[in-house]
Short mmCIF file of N, CA and C in Angstrom, two decimals:
data_model
loop_
_atom_site.label_atom_id
_atom_site.label_comp_id
_atom_site.label_asym_id
_atom_site.label_seq_id
_atom_site.Cartn_x
_atom_site.Cartn_y
_atom_site.Cartn_z
N MET E 1 0.94 -1.17 -0.05
CA MET E 1 -0.32 0.07 -0.11
C MET E 1 1.25 1.64 -0.17
N SER E 2 0.14 2.10 -0.47
CA SER E 2 1.27 3.30 -1.02
C SER E 2 1.24 4.64 0.25
N ILE E 3 2.33 5.20 0.48
CA ILE E 3 2.19 6.14 1.74
C ILE E 3 0.91 7.14 1.12
N PHE E 4 0.74 7.45 -0.23
CA PHE E 4 0.38 8.02 -0.46
C PHE E 4 -1.18 7.86 -0.97
N SER E 5 -1.90 7.18 -0.54
CA SER E 5 -2.96 6.09 -1.17
C SER E 5 -4.35 6.69 -0.01
N ASN E 6 -3.94 7.72 0.57
CA ASN E 6 -5.09 8.01 1.39
C ASN E 6 -4.92 9.80 1.31
N LYS E 7 -3.90 10.21 0.57
CA LYS E 7 -4.51 11.41 0.00
C LYS E 7 -5.58 11.43 -0.53
N PRO E 8 -6.59 12.92 -0.60
CA PRO E 8 -7.01 13.00 -0.79
C PRO E 8 -7.51 13.89 -3.05
N LYS E 9 -8.95 12.77 -3.08
CA LYS E 9 -8.81 12.78 -4.43
C LYS E 9 -9.19 14.87 -4.60
N VAL E 10 -9.28 14.93 -5.74
CA VAL E 10 -9.86 16.78 -5.96
C VAL E 10 -11.11 16.12 -6.18
N THR E 11 -12.18 17.01 -5.81
CA THR E 11 -13.93 17.09 -5.33
C THR E 11 -14.02 18.52 -6.41
N PRO E 12 -14.86 18.45 -7.02
CA PRO E 12 -14.61 19.28 -8.04
C PRO E 12 -16.15 19.84 -7.86
N VAL E 13 -16.27 20.93 -7.56
CA VAL E 13 -17.31 21.37 -7.50
C VAL E 13 -18.14 22.70 -8.99
N ALA E 14 -19.42 22.74 -8.45
CA ALA E 14 -20.41 23.16 -9.30
C ALA E 14 -19.99 24.84 -9.62
N ALA E 15 -19.90 25.67 -10.61
CA ALA E 15 -19.83 26.71 -10.41
C ALA E 15 -20.81 27.64 -9.93
N PRO E 16 -20.07 28.44 -9.02
CA PRO E 16 -21.29 29.22 -8.20
C PRO E 16 -22.97 29.93 -9.15
N ALA E 17 -23.49 30.07 -8.53
CA ALA E 17 -24.75 31.26 -9.12
C ALA E 17 -24.42 32.39 -8.93
N GLY E 18 -24.59 32.83 -10.53
CA GLY E 18 -24.17 34.36 -10.00
C GLY E 18 -22.58 34.35 -9.93
N SER E 19 -22.49 33.77 -10.07
CA SER E 19 -20.30 33.71 -10.37
C SER E 19 -20.07 34.86 -11.81
N GLY E 20 -21.25 35.25 -12.83
CA GLY E 20 -21.35 34.61 -14.91
C GLY E 20 -20.67 36.76 -14.40
N ALA E 21 -20.24 36.81 -15.53
CA ALA E 21 -19.82 38.24 -15.71
C ALA E 21 -21.19 39.38 -15.86
N GLY E 22 -21.25 40.30 -14.96
CA GLY E 22 -21.88 41.16 -14.79
C GLY E 22 -23.35 41.40 -14.24
N SER E 23 -23.03 40.42 -13.40
CA SER E 23 -23.78 40.15 -11.70
C SER E 23 -23.55 41.64 -11.03
N ALA E 24 -24.98 41.53 -10.31
CA ALA E 24 -25.03 43.09 -9.90
C ALA E 24 -24.51 43.19 -8.95
N THR E 25 -23.55 42.44 -7.83
CA THR E 25 -22.26 42.14 -6.52
C THR E 25 -21.42 42.28 -7.71
N GLU E 26 -21.27 41.14 -8.30
CA GLU E 26 -19.53 41.91 -9.19
C GLU E 26 -19.55 43.62 -9.27
N GLY E 27 -20.18 44.46 -9.93
CA GLY E 27 -20.37 45.23 -10.15
C GLY E 27 -19.89 46.33 -9.34
N ARG E 28 -21.06 45.95 -8.09
CA ARG E 28 -20.23 46.84 -6.29
C ARG E 28 -18.93 46.75 -6.42
N THR E 29 -18.37 45.39 -6.10
CA THR E 29 -17.14 44.62 -5.53
C THR E 29 -15.80 45.02 -6.24
N ALA E 30 -16.53 45.40 -7.91
CA ALA E 30 -15.01 45.63 -8.56
C ALA E 30 -14.45 47.18 -8.35
N GLN E 31 -15.75 47.88 -8.11
CA GLN E 31 -15.86 49.10 -7.91
C GLN E 31 -14.52 49.54 -6.63
N LEU E 32 -14.93 48.53 -5.62
CA LEU E 32 -14.65 48.47 -3.88
C LEU E 32 -12.84 47.85 -4.49
N GLY E 33 -12.73 47.06 -5.24
CA GLY E 33 -10.94 46.57 -5.35
C GLY E 33 -10.56 45.83 -4.39
N THR E 34 -11.36 45.20 -3.37
CA THR E 34 -10.86 44.08 -2.50
C THR E 34 -9.98 42.75 -2.68
N SER E 35 -10.36 42.95 -4.18
CA SER E 35 -9.58 41.08 -4.16
C SER E 35 -9.47 41.43 -5.48
N PRO E 36 -8.21 40.17 -6.50
CA PRO E 36 -8.12 40.20 -7.46
C PRO E 36 -9.32 39.63 -8.25
N ALA E 37 -10.39 38.97 -6.90
CA ALA E 37 -11.47 37.98 -7.80
C ALA E 37 -12.76 39.21 -8.54
N ASP E 38 -12.07 40.33 -7.41
CA ASP E 38 -13.48 41.40 -7.66
C ASP E 38 -12.81 42.34 -9.04
N LYS E 39 -11.96 42.32 -9.30
CA LYS E 39 -11.26 42.84 -10.40
C LYS E 39 -12.59 42.85 -11.37
N SER E 40 -12.95 44.30 -12.61
CA SER E 40 -12.99 43.82 -13.73
C SER E 40 -13.40 43.44 -14.97
N ASP E 41 -13.73 43.13 -15.54
CA ASP E 41 -13.64 42.64 -16.87
C ASP E 41 -12.42 43.59 -17.21
N GLU E 42 -13.17 45.00 -18.27
CA GLU E 42 -11.92 45.84 -18.65
C GLU E 42 -10.74 46.22 -17.47
N GLN E 43 -10.57 45.85 -16.39
CA GLN E 43 -9.46 46.37 -15.24
C GLN E 43 -8.79 44.55 -15.99
N TRP E 44 -9.20 43.58 -15.91
CA TRP E 44 -8.08 42.53 -16.60
C TRP E 44 -8.23 42.40 -17.62
N ARG E 45 -8.54 43.21 -19.28
CA ARG E 45 -8.01 43.29 -20.62
C ARG E 45 -7.05 44.29 -20.42
N GLN E 46 -7.11 45.36 -19.51
CA GLN E 46 -6.17 46.44 -18.97
C GLN E 46 -4.48 45.58 -18.67
N GLU E 47 -4.36 44.80 -18.05
CA GLU E 47 -3.60 44.52 -16.92
C GLU E 47 -2.77 42.74 -17.64
N LEU E 48 -3.72 42.63 -18.76
CA LEU E 48 -3.45 41.51 -19.33
C LEU E 48 -3.67 41.33 -20.78
N THR E 49 -2.33 40.22 -21.27
CA THR E 49 -1.57 39.96 -23.04
C THR E 49 -3.40 39.93 -23.23
N PRO E 50 -3.32 40.16 -24.83
CA PRO E 50 -4.48 39.38 -25.26
C PRO E 50 -4.80 37.85 -25.24
N GLU E 51 -3.48 37.15 -24.90
CA GLU E 51 -3.37 35.56 -25.41
C GLU E 51 -3.72 35.40 -23.62
N GLU E 52 -3.20 36.30 -22.94
CA GLU E 52 -2.90 36.00 -21.00
C GLU E 52 -4.61 35.79 -20.66
N TYR E 53 -5.27 37.23 -21.23
CA TYR E 53 -7.04 37.27 -21.29
C TYR E 53 -7.59 36.47 -21.42
N ARG E 54 -7.14 35.45 -22.57
CA ARG E 54 -8.39 34.54 -23.37
C ARG E 54 -7.86 33.12 -22.65
N VAL E 55 -7.06 32.83 -22.02
CA VAL E 55 -6.91 31.29 -21.55
C VAL E 55 -7.66 32.25 -19.94
N LEU E 56 -6.75 32.97 -19.20
CA LEU E 56 -7.32 32.92 -17.51
C LEU E 56 -8.54 33.37 -17.51
N ARG E 57 -9.00 33.95 -17.91
CA ARG E 57 -10.17 34.95 -17.84
C ARG E 57 -11.50 34.49 -18.98
N GLN E 58 -10.73 34.00 -20.09
CA GLN E 58 -12.01 32.97 -20.97
C GLN E 58 -11.70 31.57 -20.90
N ALA E 59 -11.07 30.61 -20.05
CA ALA E 59 -10.77 29.57 -19.84
C ALA E 59 -10.39 29.01 -21.55
N GLY E 60 -9.80 29.60 -22.23
CA GLY E 60 -9.13 28.97 -23.46
C GLY E 60 -7.43 28.55 -22.98
N THR E 61 -7.73 28.02 -23.53
CA THR E 61 -6.20 27.02 -24.16
C THR E 61 -5.01 27.10 -25.01
N GLU E 62 -3.98 26.89 -24.67
CA GLU E 62 -2.92 27.06 -25.98
C GLU E 62 -2.87 26.05 -26.88
N ARG E 63 -1.73 26.39 -27.42
CA ARG E 63 -1.58 24.85 -28.35
C ARG E 63 -0.46 24.12 -27.61
N PRO E 64 -0.69 23.04 -27.95
CA PRO E 64 0.36 22.05 -26.93
C PRO E 64 1.74 22.25 -27.34
N TYR E 65 2.77 22.40 -27.15
CA TYR E 65 3.76 22.42 -26.94
C TYR E 65 4.66 23.85 -27.91
N THR E 66 4.07 24.70 -27.14
CA THR E 66 4.29 26.35 -27.42
C THR E 66 4.71 27.09 -26.49
N GLY E 67 4.10 26.46 -24.63
CA GLY E 67 3.48 27.31 -24.28
C GLY E 67 5.70 27.67 -23.76
N GLU E 68 5.77 27.93 -23.10
CA GLU E 68 6.71 29.06 -22.27
C GLU E 68 7.79 27.46 -21.24
N TYR E 69 6.62 26.67 -19.97
CA TYR E 69 7.09 26.39 -19.42
C TYR E 69 6.79 23.88 -19.78
N TRP E 70 6.36 24.39 -20.69
CA TRP E 70 5.89 22.67 -21.04
C TRP E 70 7.19 21.37 -20.99
N ASP E 71 8.49 22.47 -21.05
CA ASP E 71 9.87 21.25 -21.09
C ASP E 71 10.44 22.16 -20.26
N THR E 72 10.34 22.79 -19.19
CA THR E 72 11.48 23.24 -18.60
C THR E 72 11.66 22.53 -17.09
N HIS E 73 12.80 22.29 -17.20
CA HIS E 73 13.27 22.24 -15.56
C HIS E 73 13.30 23.19 -14.69
N THR E 74 13.16 24.30 -14.79
CA THR E 74 13.85 25.41 -13.60
C THR E 74 13.83 25.19 -12.63
N ALA E 75 14.18 25.15 -11.18
CA ALA E 75 13.61 24.94 -9.59
C ALA E 75 13.09 26.32 -9.47
N GLY E 76 12.07 26.12 -8.90
CA GLY E 76 11.78 27.44 -8.56
C GLY E 76 10.13 27.19 -7.84
N VAL E 77 9.52 28.68 -7.81
CA VAL E 77 7.79 28.53 -7.43
C VAL E 77 7.04 29.02 -8.57
N TYR E 78 5.70 28.07 -9.06
CA TYR E 78 5.03 28.28 -10.33
C TYR E 78 3.68 29.30 -9.40
N GLN E 79 4.20 30.80 -10.01
CA GLN E 79 2.66 31.91 -9.23
C GLN E 79 1.94 31.26 -10.20
N CYS E 80 0.45 32.25 -10.52
CA CYS E 80 -0.25 32.77 -11.18
C CYS E 80 -0.14 34.09 -11.70
N ARG E 81 0.15 34.23 -12.69
CA ARG E 81 0.70 34.53 -14.34
C ARG E 81 -0.48 36.45 -13.43
N ALA E 82 -2.07 35.78 -13.59
CA ALA E 82 -2.89 36.83 -13.26
C ALA E 82 -3.25 38.06 -11.16
N CYS E 83 -2.88 37.01 -10.68
CA CYS E 83 -2.56 37.24 -9.48
C CYS E 83 -1.24 37.70 -8.59
N GLY E 84 0.10 36.76 -8.81
CA GLY E 84 0.85 36.42 -7.94
C GLY E 84 0.85 35.34 -7.27
N SER E 85 -0.12 34.74 -6.54
CA SER E 85 -0.15 33.88 -5.72
C SER E 85 0.23 32.30 -6.19
N GLU E 86 1.52 31.81 -5.33
CA GLU E 86 2.53 30.40 -5.77
C GLU E 86 1.19 29.85 -5.75
N LEU E 87 1.19 28.77 -6.47
CA LEU E 87 0.24 27.72 -7.06
C LEU E 87 1.08 26.52 -6.77
N PHE E 88 2.40 26.30 -7.94
CA PHE E 88 3.10 24.78 -7.77
C PHE E 88 4.38 25.72 -7.39
N THR E 89 5.08 23.94 -7.45
CA THR E 89 6.83 24.28 -7.94
C THR E 89 6.91 23.19 -8.31
N SER E 90 8.56 23.20 -8.78
CA SER E 90 9.12 22.60 -10.07
C SER E 90 9.19 21.66 -9.65
N GLN E 91 9.40 21.23 -7.31
CA GLN E 91 9.43 19.54 -7.07
C GLN E 91 8.33 19.06 -7.53
N GLU E 92 6.73 19.27 -7.72
CA GLU E 92 5.86 18.19 -8.61
C GLU E 92 5.19 18.61 -9.62
N LYS E 93 6.36 18.67 -10.25
CA LYS E 93 6.77 19.05 -11.98
C LYS E 93 6.87 18.19 -12.05
N PHE E 94 6.67 17.18 -13.70
CA PHE E 94 6.55 16.17 -14.01
C PHE E 94 6.88 15.99 -15.82
N ASP E 95 7.37 15.48 -16.27
CA ASP E 95 7.54 14.88 -17.66
C ASP E 95 6.39 13.82 -18.04
N SER E 96 5.00 15.00 -18.63
CA SER E 96 3.89 14.10 -18.88
C SER E 96 3.93 13.40 -20.45
N HIS E 97 4.79 14.92 -21.58
CA HIS E 97 5.26 14.08 -23.06
C HIS E 97 4.06 14.50 -22.94
N CYS E 98 2.79 15.42 -22.63
CA CYS E 98 1.39 16.29 -23.39
C CYS E 98 1.81 17.26 -23.73
N GLY E 99 2.20 18.54 -23.65
CA GLY E 99 2.51 19.67 -24.11
C GLY E 99 2.33 20.29 -23.60
N TRP E 100 1.81 20.78 -22.68
CA TRP E 100 1.49 21.52 -21.27
C TRP E 100 2.48 21.07 -20.16
N PRO E 101 2.70 22.28 -19.17
CA PRO E 101 3.62 21.75 -17.87
C PRO E 101 2.74 20.95 -16.96
N SER E 102 2.99 19.91 -16.58
CA SER E 102 2.42 19.02 -15.55
C SER E 102 2.88 18.67 -14.20
N PHE E 103 2.15 18.97 -13.36
CA PHE E 103 2.02 19.04 -11.37
C PHE E 103 1.60 17.81 -11.33
N TRP E 104 1.66 16.63 -9.89
CA TRP E 104 1.20 15.55 -9.61
C TRP E 104 0.38 16.51 -7.99
N ALA E 105 0.24 17.32 -8.21
CA ALA E 105 0.28 18.56 -7.22
C ALA E 105 -0.52 19.59 -6.85
N PRO E 106 -1.00 20.64 -6.23
CA PRO E 106 -0.72 21.79 -6.08
C PRO E 106 0.46 22.11 -4.97
N LEU E 107 0.69 23.54 -4.90
CA LEU E 107 2.17 23.69 -3.89
C LEU E 107 0.92 22.72 -2.76
N ALA E 108 -0.17 23.37 -1.97
CA ALA E 108 -0.41 23.67 -0.07
C ALA E 108 -2.11 23.53 -0.43
N ASP E 109 -2.74 22.76 -0.12
CA ASP E 109 -4.44 22.96 0.00
C ASP E 109 -4.87 24.33 -0.09
N GLY E 110 -6.14 24.66 -0.86
CA GLY E 110 -6.45 25.84 -0.89
C GLY E 110 -5.78 26.78 -1.92
N THR E 111 -4.81 26.17 -2.38
CA THR E 111 -4.15 27.28 -3.32
C THR E 111 -4.77 27.28 -5.19
N VAL E 112 -5.66 26.24 -5.06
CA VAL E 112 -6.64 26.00 -6.62
C VAL E 112 -7.30 25.42 -5.99
N LYS E 113 -9.00 25.60 -7.07
CA LYS E 113 -10.11 25.25 -6.83
C LYS E 113 -11.01 24.67 -8.23
N TYR E 114 -12.29 23.31 -7.85
CA TYR E 114 -11.89 23.00 -9.13
C TYR E 114 -13.10 22.91 -9.22
N ILE E 115 -13.44 23.00 -10.36
CA ILE E 115 -15.01 23.30 -11.34
C ILE E 115 -15.38 21.89 -12.11
N HIS E 116 -16.53 21.51 -11.86
CA HIS E 116 -17.62 20.53 -12.79
C HIS E 116 -17.13 21.66 -14.47
N ASP E 117 -16.06 20.07 -15.79
CA ASP E 117 -16.27 21.46 -16.56
C ASP E 117 -17.09 20.16 -18.04
N ARG E 118 -17.98 20.40 -18.42
CA ARG E 118 -19.07 19.67 -19.06
C ARG E 118 -18.79 19.88 -20.95
N THR E 119 -17.90 20.80 -20.86
CA THR E 119 -17.73 21.72 -22.06
C THR E 119 -16.51 21.32 -23.08
N LEU E 120 -16.85 20.45 -23.95
CA LEU E 120 -16.63 20.17 -25.11
C LEU E 120 -17.33 18.70 -25.71
N GLY E 121 -18.02 18.38 -24.92
CA GLY E 121 -19.08 17.03 -24.87
C GLY E 121 -18.11 15.77 -23.79
N MET E 122 -17.54 16.08 -22.85
CA MET E 122 -16.76 15.23 -22.28
C MET E 122 -17.05 16.00 -20.75
N GLU E 123 -17.05 14.93 -19.72
CA GLU E 123 -16.55 16.08 -18.11
C GLU E 123 -15.03 15.99 -17.75
N ARG E 124 -14.61 17.12 -17.25
CA ARG E 124 -13.68 16.66 -16.97
C ARG E 124 -13.76 18.27 -15.14
N VAL E 125 -12.02 18.14 -14.89
CA VAL E 125 -12.27 18.96 -13.59
C VAL E 125 -11.04 20.08 -14.14
N GLU E 126 -12.06 21.63 -14.20
CA GLU E 126 -11.28 22.83 -14.69
C GLU E 126 -10.44 23.29 -13.35
N VAL E 127 -9.75 23.21 -13.20
CA VAL E 127 -8.82 23.83 -12.10
C VAL E 127 -8.50 25.56 -12.32
N ARG E 128 -8.85 26.14 -10.92
CA ARG E 128 -8.51 27.60 -11.20
C ARG E 128 -7.69 28.22 -9.65
N CYS E 129 -6.98 29.40 -10.06
CA CYS E 129 -7.08 30.33 -8.40
C CYS E 129 -7.60 30.68 -7.86
N ALA E 130 -7.70 29.67 -6.69
CA ALA E 130 -8.44 30.00 -5.74
C ALA E 130 -7.92 31.18 -5.48
N ASN E 131 -7.19 32.70 -5.36
CA ASN E 131 -7.55 33.67 -5.07
C ASN E 131 -8.17 34.47 -6.34
N CYS E 132 -8.09 34.84 -7.40
CA CYS E 132 -8.33 35.08 -8.10
C CYS E 132 -9.40 34.61 -9.42
N ASP E 133 -9.65 33.44 -9.27
CA ASP E 133 -10.47 32.34 -9.75
C ASP E 133 -10.37 32.81 -11.29
N SER E 134 -8.83 32.94 -11.84
CA SER E 134 -8.33 32.57 -12.61
C SER E 134 -8.54 30.95 -13.36
N HIS E 135 -8.58 31.09 -14.67
CA HIS E 135 -8.34 29.71 -15.20
C HIS E 135 -6.97 28.97 -15.76
N LEU E 136 -6.33 27.89 -14.90
CA LEU E 136 -5.50 27.39 -15.34
C LEU E 136 -4.99 26.27 -16.07
N GLY E 137 -5.93 25.42 -16.03
CA GLY E 137 -6.21 24.18 -16.91
C GLY E 137 -7.40 23.17 -16.21
N HIS E 138 -6.99 21.87 -16.57
CA HIS E 138 -7.25 20.67 -15.82
C HIS E 138 -6.64 19.99 -15.23
N VAL E 139 -7.16 19.38 -14.20
CA VAL E 139 -6.80 17.81 -13.84
C VAL E 139 -7.72 16.72 -14.10
N PHE E 140 -6.73 15.46 -14.33
CA PHE E 140 -7.24 14.27 -14.33
C PHE E 140 -6.24 13.45 -13.94
N GLU E 141 -6.70 11.91 -13.37
CA GLU E 141 -6.75 11.10 -13.16
C GLU E 141 -6.92 10.08 -13.09
N GLY E 142 -5.85 8.50 -12.98
CA GLY E 142 -6.18 7.34 -13.57
C GLY E 142 -5.41 7.02 -14.88
N GLU E 143 -4.23 7.90 -15.30
CA GLU E 143 -3.19 7.91 -16.49
C GLU E 143 -2.65 7.23 -16.95
N GLY E 144 -2.29 6.46 -15.63
CA GLY E 144 -1.00 5.79 -15.28
C GLY E 144 0.78 6.50 -15.23
N TYR E 145 0.81 7.52 -14.60
CA TYR E 145 1.65 8.01 -14.63
C TYR E 145 1.95 7.22 -13.27
N GLY E 146 3.87 7.51 -12.98
CA GLY E 146 4.21 7.24 -11.58
C GLY E 146 4.54 8.20 -10.99
N THR E 147 3.90 8.87 -10.73
CA THR E 147 3.13 10.03 -9.82
C THR E 147 2.87 9.49 -7.72
N PRO E 148 3.32 10.29 -7.30
CA PRO E 148 2.34 9.88 -6.18
C PRO E 148 1.20 9.50 -5.99
N THR E 149 0.17 10.72 -6.68
CA THR E 149 -1.05 11.18 -6.62
C THR E 149 -1.74 10.13 -7.77
N ASP E 150 -1.13 9.78 -8.98
CA ASP E 150 -2.22 9.29 -9.99
C ASP E 150 -3.01 10.59 -10.90
N GLN E 151 -1.99 11.84 -10.81
CA GLN E 151 -3.11 13.07 -11.13
C GLN E 151 -2.19 13.92 -11.67
N ARG E 152 -2.23 14.40 -12.90
CA ARG E 152 -1.54 15.27 -13.50
C ARG E 152 -2.84 16.31 -13.56
N TYR E 153 -2.24 17.41 -12.90
CA TYR E 153 -2.61 19.12 -13.42
C TYR E 153 -2.12 19.47 -14.44
N CYS E 154 -2.72 19.76 -15.56
CA CYS E 154 -2.28 19.86 -17.19
C CYS E 154 -2.46 21.69 -16.93
N ILE E 155 -1.60 22.28 -16.37
CA ILE E 155 -1.79 23.68 -16.82
C ILE E 155 -1.29 24.53 -18.15
N ASN E 156 -1.57 25.73 -17.85
CA ASN E 156 -1.21 26.36 -19.32
C ASN E 156 -0.24 27.27 -19.00
N SER E 157 0.78 27.34 -19.47
CA SER E 157 2.05 27.94 -19.33
C SER E 157 1.64 29.43 -19.36
N VAL E 158 0.86 29.57 -19.86
CA VAL E 158 0.81 31.58 -20.44
C VAL E 158 -0.18 32.05 -18.38
N SER E 159 -0.73 30.92 -18.08
CA SER E 159 -1.35 31.28 -16.50
C SER E 159 -0.20 31.23 -15.53
N LEU E 160 0.42 30.85 -15.72
CA LEU E 160 2.04 31.03 -14.87
C LEU E 160 3.30 31.82 -14.94
N LYS E 161 3.67 31.64 -14.15
CA LYS E 161 4.56 33.10 -14.23
C LYS E 161 6.25 32.17 -13.39
N LEU E 162 7.09 31.78 -13.61
CA LEU E 162 8.12 30.99 -12.84
C LEU E 162 9.55 31.98 -12.11
N VAL E 163 9.25 31.98 -11.04
CA VAL E 163 9.97 32.50 -10.35
C VAL E 163 10.81 31.57 -9.50
N SER E 164 12.34 31.30 -10.22
CA SER E 164 13.47 29.98 -9.81
C SER E 164 13.93 30.47 -8.89
N THR E 165 14.23 29.39 -8.51
CA THR E 165 15.12 29.31 -7.12
C THR E 165 15.82 30.49 -6.61
N ASP E 166 16.85 30.30 -7.62
CA ASP E 166 18.59 31.54 -7.90
C ASP E 166 17.66 33.38 -7.80
N ASP E 167 16.40 33.52 -8.82
CA ASP E 167 15.76 34.68 -8.69
C ASP E 167 15.53 34.94 -7.32
N ALA E 168 14.54 34.32 -6.92
CA ALA E 168 13.52 33.75 -5.23
C ALA E 168 15.02 34.92 -3.53
N GLY E 169 15.47 34.54 -4.60
CA GLY E 169 16.96 35.26 -2.93
C GLY E 169 16.99 36.48 -3.40
N GLN E 170 17.05 37.39 -4.58
CA GLN E 170 17.17 38.43 -4.38
C GLN E 170 16.69 39.75 -4.74
#
């Protein structure tokens, strides 16, 4: 029996009611600027490049093997490109040969959240930043990778910013 067999598996939740753009609550809290999740669509468009906006705010996907981090082996911490929250580390990154950065676990519980994704006619589990609600990618289970969790967090490079261990000390 593996020491990781009791590690909790992801538990996706349905998207919260009223979380869509344009809700009355969203307009009021965006003006207050209380958190990254409260930013208006216009604020996100000003802060992000068009490709970052498409992926992070519209749940797009970058083409495989084109992102900055799919084959990087630099030691460090991967942050959310939209808000800077620390999400993953290079210690959990592995070569899945799928064309996107892959991790077998997030940095810590609560750094990401999970949502049922039924787009494209399939059941998937979407991974979002718990701090700013930006789309990161998807998590898959049971694919047979030799990782401690048997999970693959397939994350878009454009959703991440790598802070190398060397840069972190400066």
